[in-house]
Coordinates of C-alpha atoms and ligand atoms in Angstrom, one line a residue:
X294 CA -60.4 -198.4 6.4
X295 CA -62.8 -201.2 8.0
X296 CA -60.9 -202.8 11.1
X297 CA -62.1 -206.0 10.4
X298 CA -61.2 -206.1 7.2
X299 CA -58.0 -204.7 8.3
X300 CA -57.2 -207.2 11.1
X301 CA -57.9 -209.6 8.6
X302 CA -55.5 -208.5 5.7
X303 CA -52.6 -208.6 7.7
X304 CA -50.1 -211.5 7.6
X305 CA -46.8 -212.1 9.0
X306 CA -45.2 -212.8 5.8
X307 CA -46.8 -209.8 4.1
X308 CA -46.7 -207.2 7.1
X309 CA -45.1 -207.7 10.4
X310 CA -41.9 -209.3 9.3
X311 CA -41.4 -206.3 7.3
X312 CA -41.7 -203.8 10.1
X313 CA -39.6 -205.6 12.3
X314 CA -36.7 -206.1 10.4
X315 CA -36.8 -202.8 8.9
X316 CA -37.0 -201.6 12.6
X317 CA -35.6 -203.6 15.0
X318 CA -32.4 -204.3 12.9
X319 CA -29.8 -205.2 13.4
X320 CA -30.1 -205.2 17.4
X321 CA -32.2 -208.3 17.2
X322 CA -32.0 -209.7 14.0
X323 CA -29.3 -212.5 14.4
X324 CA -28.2 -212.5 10.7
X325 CA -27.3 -208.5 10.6
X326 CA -25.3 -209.0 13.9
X327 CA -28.5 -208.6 17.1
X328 CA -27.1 -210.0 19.8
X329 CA -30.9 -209.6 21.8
X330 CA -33.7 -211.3 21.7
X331 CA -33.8 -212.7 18.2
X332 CA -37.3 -211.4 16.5
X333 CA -36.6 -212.9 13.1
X334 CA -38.9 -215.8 12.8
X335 CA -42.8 -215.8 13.4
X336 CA -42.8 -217.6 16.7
X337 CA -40.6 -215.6 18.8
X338 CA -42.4 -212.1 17.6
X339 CA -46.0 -214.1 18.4
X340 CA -44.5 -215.4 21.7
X341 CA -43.2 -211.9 22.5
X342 CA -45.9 -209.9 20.8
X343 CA -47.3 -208.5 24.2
X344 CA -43.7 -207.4 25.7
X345 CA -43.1 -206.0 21.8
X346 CA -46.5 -204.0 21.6
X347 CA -45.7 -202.2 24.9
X348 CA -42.0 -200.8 24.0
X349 CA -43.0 -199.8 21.0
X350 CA -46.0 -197.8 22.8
X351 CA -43.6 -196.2 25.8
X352 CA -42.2 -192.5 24.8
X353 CA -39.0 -192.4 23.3
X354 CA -36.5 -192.3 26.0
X355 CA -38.6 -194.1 28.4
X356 CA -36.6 -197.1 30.2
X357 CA -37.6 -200.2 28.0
X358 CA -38.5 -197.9 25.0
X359 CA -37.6 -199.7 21.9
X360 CA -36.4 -199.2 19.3
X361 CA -33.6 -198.3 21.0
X362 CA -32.0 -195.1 20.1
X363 CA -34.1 -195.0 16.9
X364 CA -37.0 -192.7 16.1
X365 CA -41.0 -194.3 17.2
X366 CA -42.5 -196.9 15.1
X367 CA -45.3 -194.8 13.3
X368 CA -48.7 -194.9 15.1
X369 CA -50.1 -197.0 11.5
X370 CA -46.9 -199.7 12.3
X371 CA -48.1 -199.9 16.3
X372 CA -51.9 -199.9 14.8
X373 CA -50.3 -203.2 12.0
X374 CA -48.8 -205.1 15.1
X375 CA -52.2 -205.0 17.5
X376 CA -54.5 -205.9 14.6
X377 CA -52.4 -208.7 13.7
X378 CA -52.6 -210.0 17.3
X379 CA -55.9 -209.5 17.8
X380 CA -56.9 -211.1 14.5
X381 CA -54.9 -214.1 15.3
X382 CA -51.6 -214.1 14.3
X383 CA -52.1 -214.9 10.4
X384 CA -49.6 -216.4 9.2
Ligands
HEC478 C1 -30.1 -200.3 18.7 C2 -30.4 -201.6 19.1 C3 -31.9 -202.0 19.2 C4 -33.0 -201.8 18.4 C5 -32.9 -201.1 17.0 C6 -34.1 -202.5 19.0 N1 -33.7 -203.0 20.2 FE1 -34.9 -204.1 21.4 N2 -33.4 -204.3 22.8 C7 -32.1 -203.8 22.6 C8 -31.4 -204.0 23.9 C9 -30.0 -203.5 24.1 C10 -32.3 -204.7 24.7 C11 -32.0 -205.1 26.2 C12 -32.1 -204.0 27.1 C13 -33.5 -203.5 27.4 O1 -34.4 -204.4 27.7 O2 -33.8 -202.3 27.3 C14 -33.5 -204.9 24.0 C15 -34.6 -205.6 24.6 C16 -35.8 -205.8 23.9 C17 -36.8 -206.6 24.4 C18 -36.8 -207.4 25.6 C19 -36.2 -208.8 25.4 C20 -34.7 -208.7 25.4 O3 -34.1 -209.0 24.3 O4 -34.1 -208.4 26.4 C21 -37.8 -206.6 23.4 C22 -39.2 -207.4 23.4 C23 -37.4 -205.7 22.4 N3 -36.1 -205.3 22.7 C24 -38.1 -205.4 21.2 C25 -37.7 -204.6 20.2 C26 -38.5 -204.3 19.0 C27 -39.9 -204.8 18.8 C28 -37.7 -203.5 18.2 C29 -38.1 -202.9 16.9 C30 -39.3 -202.1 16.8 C31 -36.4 -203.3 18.9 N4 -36.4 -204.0 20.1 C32 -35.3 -202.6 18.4 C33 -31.7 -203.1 21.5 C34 -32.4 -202.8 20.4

């Protein structure tokens, strides 16, 4: 696939929320009970996007590895959430 092309297909209403819920539920999605940081709306995950790219890089098991005690976001999920930041956050 052509990265810019790519970087500029992918939206938060039509990518990234999708991951994120589907993944970092229901720890930090307040309406299925998250208690954490609360990545449900696009500002927090675009204010947070740095902090959430690195955990979901570390190896599983490595303090600040997330998702918690759930299997690794798949490398084309990671690839998704750094294209979308560096394209600019499309809404
Ligand atoms: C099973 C519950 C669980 C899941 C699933 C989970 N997290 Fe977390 N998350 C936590 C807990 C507990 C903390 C606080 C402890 C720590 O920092 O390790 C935390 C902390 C964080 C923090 C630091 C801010 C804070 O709230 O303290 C970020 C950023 C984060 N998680 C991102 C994610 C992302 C992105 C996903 C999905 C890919 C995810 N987490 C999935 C439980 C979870």
């Amino acid at each position: 696939m052509n990265t810019e092309t790519a970087k500029s297909n992918i939206t938060y209403h039509g990518m990234v929320q999708e991951i994120i819920t589907a993944r970092c539920a229901p720890c930090h999605i307040p309406a299925k009970g998250g208690k954490k940081l609360a990545l449900d709306n696009y500002d927090a995950i675009t204010k947070n996007i740095d902090e959430i790219i690195h955990r979901v890089s570390l190896p599983m098991g490595e303090k600040g590895y997330m998702p918690k005690k759930n299997v690794p976001l798949g490398a084309d999920s990671i690839a998704i959430l750094k294209n979308w930041a560096a394209g600019g956050f499309a809404k």
